[in-house]
Short mmCIF file of C-alpha atoms and ligand atoms in Angstrom, two decimals:
data_model
loop_
_atom_site.label_atom_id
_atom_site.label_comp_id
_atom_site.label_asym_id
_atom_site.label_seq_id
_atom_site.Cartn_x
_atom_site.Cartn_y
_atom_site.Cartn_z
CA UNK A 12 -66.70 -16.29 -26.93
CA UNK A 13 -63.17 -16.45 -25.63
CA UNK A 14 -62.27 -18.58 -28.62
CA UNK A 15 -63.74 -16.01 -31.01
CA UNK A 16 -61.81 -13.18 -29.39
CA UNK A 17 -58.58 -15.18 -29.51
CA UNK A 18 -59.21 -15.99 -33.16
CA UNK A 19 -59.92 -12.34 -33.97
CA UNK A 20 -56.72 -11.30 -32.22
CA UNK A 21 -54.70 -13.85 -34.13
CA UNK A 22 -56.06 -12.65 -37.44
CA UNK A 23 -55.59 -9.00 -36.49
CA UNK A 24 -51.97 -9.61 -35.56
CA UNK A 25 -51.38 -11.16 -38.94
CA UNK A 26 -50.21 -14.57 -37.63
CA UNK A 27 -49.69 -17.07 -40.46
CA UNK A 28 -52.52 -19.51 -40.95
CA UNK A 29 -51.45 -23.07 -40.16
CA UNK A 30 -51.00 -25.41 -43.10
CA UNK A 31 -52.81 -28.63 -42.17
CA UNK A 32 -51.12 -31.98 -42.58
CA UNK A 33 -47.57 -30.96 -41.76
CA UNK A 34 -45.55 -33.40 -39.65
CA UNK A 35 -42.20 -33.31 -37.90
CA UNK A 36 -40.01 -35.69 -35.95
CA UNK A 37 -38.08 -34.07 -33.12
CA UNK A 38 -34.70 -35.72 -32.53
CA UNK A 39 -32.27 -34.85 -29.75
CA UNK A 40 -28.52 -35.47 -30.10
CA UNK A 41 -25.67 -35.81 -27.61
CA UNK A 42 -27.57 -37.50 -24.76
CA UNK A 43 -27.62 -37.55 -21.84
CA UNK A 44 -26.76 -33.82 -22.06
CA UNK A 45 -24.55 -32.05 -24.62
CA UNK A 46 -22.65 -28.79 -24.66
CA UNK A 47 -19.20 -27.51 -23.77
CA UNK A 48 -19.78 -26.10 -20.28
CA UNK A 49 -18.83 -28.62 -17.58
CA UNK A 50 -21.80 -29.53 -15.37
CA UNK A 51 -22.47 -31.70 -12.37
CA UNK A 52 -24.54 -34.86 -12.58
CA UNK A 53 -27.16 -33.00 -10.50
CA UNK A 54 -27.37 -30.36 -13.29
CA UNK A 55 -27.85 -33.13 -15.83
CA UNK A 56 -30.62 -34.66 -13.71
CA UNK A 57 -32.39 -31.30 -13.49
CA UNK A 58 -32.06 -30.72 -17.26
CA UNK A 59 -33.18 -34.25 -18.18
CA UNK A 60 -36.22 -34.06 -15.89
CA UNK A 61 -37.21 -30.71 -17.43
CA UNK A 62 -36.59 -31.90 -21.00
CA UNK A 63 -38.34 -35.26 -20.72
CA UNK A 64 -41.19 -33.52 -18.86
CA UNK A 65 -41.64 -31.02 -21.71
CA UNK A 66 -41.44 -33.75 -24.37
CA UNK A 67 -44.09 -35.78 -22.55
CA UNK A 68 -46.34 -32.78 -21.84
CA UNK A 69 -46.38 -31.97 -25.58
CA UNK A 70 -46.94 -35.63 -26.56
CA UNK A 71 -43.86 -35.64 -28.80
CA UNK A 72 -42.73 -39.17 -29.81
CA UNK A 73 -39.11 -38.07 -29.69
CA UNK A 74 -35.90 -40.01 -30.12
CA UNK A 75 -32.65 -39.23 -28.33
CA UNK A 76 -29.23 -40.17 -29.73
CA UNK A 77 -26.74 -41.23 -27.08
CA UNK A 78 -22.99 -40.71 -26.76
CA UNK A 79 -22.21 -43.39 -24.19
CA UNK A 80 -18.81 -41.74 -23.66
CA UNK A 81 -20.73 -39.10 -21.71
CA UNK A 82 -21.82 -41.73 -19.16
CA UNK A 83 -18.30 -41.80 -17.69
CA UNK A 84 -18.25 -45.56 -17.21
CA UNK A 85 -16.35 -46.56 -14.13
CA UNK A 86 -16.79 -43.05 -12.69
CA UNK A 87 -18.48 -42.37 -9.34
CA UNK A 88 -21.71 -41.06 -10.93
CA UNK A 89 -22.08 -43.74 -13.58
CA UNK A 90 -25.32 -45.19 -12.16
CA UNK A 91 -26.90 -41.72 -11.97
CA UNK A 92 -25.85 -40.96 -15.56
CA UNK A 93 -27.29 -44.24 -16.84
CA UNK A 94 -30.49 -43.46 -14.92
CA UNK A 95 -30.85 -40.35 -17.11
CA UNK A 96 -31.25 -42.59 -20.15
CA UNK A 97 -33.76 -44.72 -18.28
CA UNK A 98 -35.85 -41.56 -17.75
CA UNK A 99 -36.24 -41.29 -21.54
CA UNK A 100 -37.29 -44.93 -21.88
CA UNK A 101 -39.64 -44.81 -18.87
CA UNK A 102 -41.39 -41.88 -20.61
CA UNK A 103 -41.96 -44.15 -23.64
CA UNK A 104 -39.37 -42.35 -25.77
CA UNK A 105 -36.87 -43.97 -28.11
CA UNK A 106 -33.07 -44.02 -27.88
CA UNK A 107 -30.59 -44.44 -30.72
CA UNK A 108 -26.83 -44.65 -31.17
CA UNK A 109 -24.73 -41.51 -31.83
CA UNK A 110 -21.37 -43.35 -31.34
CA UNK A 111 -19.41 -43.67 -28.09
CA UNK A 112 -17.13 -40.67 -28.36
CA UNK A 113 -18.62 -38.54 -31.15
CA UNK A 114 -15.81 -39.38 -33.56
CA UNK A 115 -15.65 -37.73 -36.96
CA UNK A 116 -15.92 -40.18 -39.86
CA UNK A 117 -14.13 -37.58 -41.97
CA UNK A 118 -10.99 -37.71 -39.85
CA UNK A 119 -10.65 -41.28 -38.50
CA UNK A 120 -10.33 -44.60 -40.36
CA UNK A 121 -13.60 -46.44 -40.99
CA UNK A 122 -12.53 -49.40 -38.81
CA UNK A 123 -11.91 -47.12 -35.80
CA UNK A 124 -15.21 -45.36 -36.38
CA UNK A 125 -17.12 -48.65 -36.55
CA UNK A 126 -15.48 -49.88 -33.34
CA UNK A 127 -16.62 -46.66 -31.64
CA UNK A 128 -20.18 -47.18 -32.91
CA UNK A 129 -20.37 -50.67 -31.41
CA UNK A 130 -18.80 -49.47 -28.16
CA UNK A 131 -21.46 -46.77 -28.12
CA UNK A 132 -24.44 -49.14 -27.97
CA UNK A 133 -23.62 -51.36 -25.00
CA UNK A 134 -25.56 -49.57 -22.25
CA UNK A 135 -28.34 -48.30 -24.51
CA UNK A 136 -28.95 -51.74 -26.01
CA UNK A 137 -29.19 -53.27 -22.52
CA UNK A 138 -31.60 -50.57 -21.30
CA UNK A 139 -33.80 -51.03 -24.36
CA UNK A 140 -33.73 -54.81 -23.87
CA UNK A 141 -35.12 -54.31 -20.35
CA UNK A 142 -38.18 -52.89 -22.13
CA UNK A 143 -38.19 -55.67 -24.73
CA UNK A 144 -37.14 -53.23 -27.45
CA UNK A 145 -34.27 -53.27 -29.99
CA UNK A 146 -31.90 -50.42 -30.84
CA UNK A 147 -32.90 -49.26 -34.32
CA UNK A 148 -31.40 -45.93 -35.39
CA UNK A 149 -27.96 -44.39 -35.87
CA UNK A 150 -27.20 -40.68 -36.18
CA UNK A 151 -23.84 -39.68 -37.71
CA UNK A 152 -21.82 -37.30 -35.47
CA UNK A 153 -21.44 -33.92 -37.24
CA UNK A 154 -23.72 -35.45 -39.94
CA UNK A 155 -20.46 -36.56 -41.57
CA UNK A 156 -21.25 -39.58 -43.72
CA UNK A 157 -17.90 -40.24 -45.46
CA UNK A 158 -15.60 -38.44 -47.90
CA UNK A 159 -15.66 -41.21 -50.53
CA UNK A 160 -18.52 -43.24 -51.86
CA UNK A 161 -16.60 -46.41 -50.88
CA UNK A 162 -16.45 -45.38 -47.19
CA UNK A 163 -20.00 -44.06 -47.18
CA UNK A 164 -21.43 -47.27 -48.66
CA UNK A 165 -19.22 -49.54 -46.54
CA UNK A 166 -20.47 -47.84 -43.40
CA UNK A 167 -24.10 -48.05 -44.57
CA UNK A 168 -23.59 -51.80 -45.10
CA UNK A 169 -22.06 -52.06 -41.61
CA UNK A 170 -25.15 -50.37 -40.16
CA UNK A 171 -27.47 -52.73 -42.03
CA UNK A 172 -25.53 -55.74 -40.77
CA UNK A 173 -26.09 -54.48 -37.22
CA UNK A 174 -29.80 -53.81 -37.88
CA UNK A 175 -29.50 -50.01 -37.77
CA UNK A 176 -31.26 -47.51 -39.95
CA UNK A 177 -29.66 -44.14 -40.61
CA UNK A 178 -31.51 -41.29 -38.92
CA UNK A 179 -31.42 -38.50 -41.52
CA UNK A 180 -31.93 -34.81 -40.77
CA UNK A 181 -33.94 -32.44 -42.95
CA UNK A 182 -34.10 -29.42 -40.61
CA UNK A 183 -30.61 -28.57 -39.40
CA UNK A 184 -29.71 -25.48 -37.40
CA UNK A 185 -27.23 -24.02 -34.93
CA UNK A 186 -29.23 -24.65 -31.74
CA UNK A 187 -26.01 -25.72 -29.99
CA UNK A 188 -24.60 -22.20 -30.31
CA UNK A 189 -27.65 -20.74 -28.57
CA UNK A 190 -27.42 -23.60 -26.03
CA UNK A 191 -23.77 -22.88 -25.29
CA UNK A 192 -24.58 -19.19 -24.85
CA UNK A 193 -27.48 -20.17 -22.55
CA UNK A 194 -25.20 -22.41 -20.43
CA UNK A 195 -22.71 -19.54 -20.08
CA UNK A 196 -25.31 -16.92 -19.14
CA UNK A 197 -25.44 -15.88 -15.51
CA UNK A 198 -28.74 -13.98 -15.12
CA UNK A 199 -32.42 -14.77 -15.78
CA UNK A 200 -32.58 -11.67 -18.03
CA UNK A 201 -29.73 -12.95 -20.21
CA UNK A 202 -31.34 -16.39 -20.46
CA UNK A 203 -34.69 -14.85 -21.42
CA UNK A 204 -33.01 -12.79 -24.16
CA UNK A 205 -31.31 -15.92 -25.56
CA UNK A 206 -34.57 -17.91 -25.47
CA UNK A 207 -36.41 -15.15 -27.37
CA UNK A 208 -33.65 -14.96 -30.00
CA UNK A 209 -33.61 -18.76 -30.30
CA UNK A 210 -37.37 -18.98 -30.85
CA UNK A 211 -37.25 -16.28 -33.54
CA UNK A 212 -34.31 -18.03 -35.22
CA UNK A 213 -35.99 -21.46 -35.12
CA UNK A 214 -39.21 -20.03 -36.59
CA UNK A 215 -37.16 -18.69 -39.51
CA UNK A 216 -35.30 -22.03 -39.82
CA UNK A 217 -38.54 -24.01 -40.05
CA UNK A 218 -39.97 -21.59 -42.65
CA UNK A 219 -36.72 -21.88 -44.64
CA UNK A 220 -36.88 -25.69 -44.74
CA UNK A 221 -40.56 -25.62 -45.68
CA UNK A 222 -39.54 -23.59 -48.75
CA UNK A 223 -36.54 -25.87 -49.39
CA UNK A 224 -38.81 -28.96 -49.34
CA UNK A 225 -40.99 -27.50 -52.03
CA UNK A 226 -37.98 -26.34 -54.07
CA UNK A 227 -36.12 -29.66 -53.84
CA UNK A 228 -38.73 -32.41 -53.39
CA UNK A 229 -41.62 -30.53 -54.98
CA UNK A 230 -43.80 -30.70 -51.89
CA UNK A 231 -43.70 -30.61 -48.13
CA UNK A 232 -43.12 -34.00 -46.52
CA UNK A 233 -42.57 -35.20 -42.93
CA UNK A 234 -39.46 -33.37 -41.69
CA UNK A 235 -36.81 -34.55 -39.24
CA UNK A 236 -35.54 -31.81 -36.92
CA UNK A 237 -32.16 -32.09 -35.21
CA UNK A 238 -31.70 -30.31 -31.89
CA UNK A 239 -29.54 -31.15 -28.89
CA UNK A 240 -30.25 -32.34 -25.36
CA UNK A 241 -29.59 -29.04 -23.59
CA UNK A 242 -30.81 -26.75 -20.83
CA UNK A 243 -31.93 -24.35 -23.55
CA UNK A 244 -34.20 -26.88 -25.24
CA UNK A 245 -35.46 -28.11 -21.84
CA UNK A 246 -36.53 -24.53 -21.06
CA UNK A 247 -37.86 -23.67 -24.53
CA UNK A 248 -39.52 -26.84 -25.79
CA UNK A 249 -43.06 -25.81 -24.78
CA UNK A 250 -42.71 -22.66 -26.89
CA UNK A 251 -41.00 -24.50 -29.77
CA UNK A 252 -43.83 -27.03 -29.78
CA UNK A 253 -46.36 -24.16 -29.85
CA UNK A 254 -44.52 -22.70 -32.84
CA UNK A 255 -44.74 -26.00 -34.73
CA UNK A 256 -48.42 -26.47 -33.87
CA UNK A 257 -49.22 -22.91 -34.98
CA UNK A 258 -47.80 -23.80 -38.42
CA UNK A 259 -50.01 -26.90 -38.65
CA UNK A 260 -47.51 -29.57 -37.56
CA UNK A 261 -48.20 -32.77 -35.70
CA UNK A 262 -45.39 -34.67 -34.00
CA UNK A 263 -44.68 -38.14 -35.37
CA UNK A 264 -42.13 -40.90 -34.69
CA UNK A 265 -39.08 -41.30 -36.89
CA UNK A 266 -40.13 -44.55 -38.57
CA UNK A 267 -43.37 -42.96 -39.73
CA UNK A 268 -41.57 -40.04 -41.36
CA UNK A 269 -39.11 -42.40 -43.06
CA UNK A 270 -42.04 -44.25 -44.68
CA UNK A 271 -42.50 -41.19 -46.92
CA UNK A 272 -41.14 -41.69 -50.44
CA UNK A 273 -39.01 -38.54 -50.15
CA UNK A 274 -36.61 -40.56 -48.01
CA UNK A 275 -35.99 -42.93 -50.92
CA UNK A 276 -34.28 -40.09 -52.82
CA UNK A 277 -30.78 -40.90 -54.05
CA UNK A 278 -27.88 -39.67 -51.89
CA UNK A 279 -24.31 -39.97 -53.11
CA UNK A 280 -23.09 -36.80 -51.37
CA UNK A 281 -19.48 -37.09 -50.19
CA UNK A 282 -18.66 -33.43 -49.59
CA UNK A 283 -17.09 -32.12 -46.38
CA UNK A 284 -20.22 -30.52 -44.95
CA UNK A 285 -22.59 -31.96 -42.37
CA UNK A 286 -25.53 -30.85 -44.49
CA UNK A 287 -29.19 -31.87 -44.43
CA UNK A 288 -30.50 -34.80 -46.41
CA UNK A 289 -32.65 -32.36 -48.38
CA UNK A 290 -29.48 -30.70 -49.64
CA UNK A 291 -27.78 -34.08 -50.25
CA UNK A 292 -30.71 -35.11 -52.45
CA UNK A 293 -30.52 -31.81 -54.33
CA UNK A 294 -26.76 -32.09 -54.90
CA UNK A 295 -27.06 -35.75 -55.94
CA UNK A 296 -29.72 -34.73 -58.45
CA UNK A 297 -27.41 -31.99 -59.73
CA UNK A 298 -29.30 -28.97 -58.42
CA UNK A 299 -27.58 -26.69 -55.95
CA UNK A 300 -26.20 -23.19 -55.53
CA UNK A 301 -28.67 -20.36 -55.37
CA UNK A 302 -31.54 -22.71 -54.58
CA UNK A 303 -29.99 -23.11 -51.09
CA UNK A 304 -29.91 -19.36 -50.46
CA UNK A 305 -31.63 -17.69 -47.55
CA UNK A 306 -30.65 -19.93 -44.64
CA UNK A 307 -31.26 -17.99 -41.41
CA UNK A 308 -28.09 -16.83 -39.66
CA UNK A 309 -27.15 -16.90 -35.99
CA UNK A 310 -26.90 -13.37 -34.51
CA UNK A 311 -23.32 -12.20 -33.88
CA UNK A 312 -23.92 -11.68 -30.17
CA UNK A 313 -25.02 -15.33 -29.80
CA UNK A 314 -21.91 -16.56 -31.62
CA UNK A 315 -19.74 -14.49 -29.28
CA UNK A 316 -21.64 -15.54 -26.15
CA UNK A 317 -21.43 -19.22 -27.19
CA UNK A 318 -17.65 -19.24 -26.84
CA UNK A 319 -17.33 -16.78 -23.97
CA UNK A 320 -15.79 -17.58 -20.60
CA UNK A 321 -17.26 -20.49 -18.69
CA UNK A 322 -19.00 -19.17 -15.56
ZN1 ZN B 406 -23.72 -34.87 -31.92
#
């Protein structure tokens, strides 16, 4: 009976009917914890415990991309920071490489960038080895993949030689702006307001990329969402996961999504933007412009709050 009433309410409120068969990979960048507000290692422990708890509770086979520069090697809290990564692995989650210091391939020489990538795997590779697992995926910082085809292809070859696969992104967004605003907020009311705005924004983002998939690939296919390891996502993930489920999504691991033929689409994009792979495929195929229109925008007040004074 309860089920019937709930169903009736849903229909009455005009909620969209879920489309069965949708799938999404949820990927988290800038581990252990990203953002621009300085925090203590105790804050990072609290955020990681909340985030990994929410990922596990929602049975999301997530992957986190590590900047080992954030571990502050040689610092007094190094062991506690490394333990944050172990929390991900102990929960059965995957870790990938996001470079040591989040360098920008568009502004440093390829050789320097590659050195930073190898420096960025030392701890993560050892932690994975403790579990008998390899390191498998690389995520480009800023989604910058090279300004010339020569650099782009040379770096792809470098990744192959080191047994990495590129972790593409098909659902990009500005979650880090909301996260920075959240980290700067000082009251529960302000945090609640940011969470509500973030959920509304992410719902619009997902709907936008569903339409973009059909426009560019001709169908919906398993998407790869990029968000960041943040207090905001730790606090909001249960609701984000509900949003995805209500649209008919299941959560899948990255390698399963990449098995879809969409990910074989040609990509020779060398523009300045850190754009999604969907848009790279479209531009490589020669379709762009108005077909990209309608991307949801971040509210002004979030943009302002994201760069406000650090509390
Ligand atoms: Zn990043």
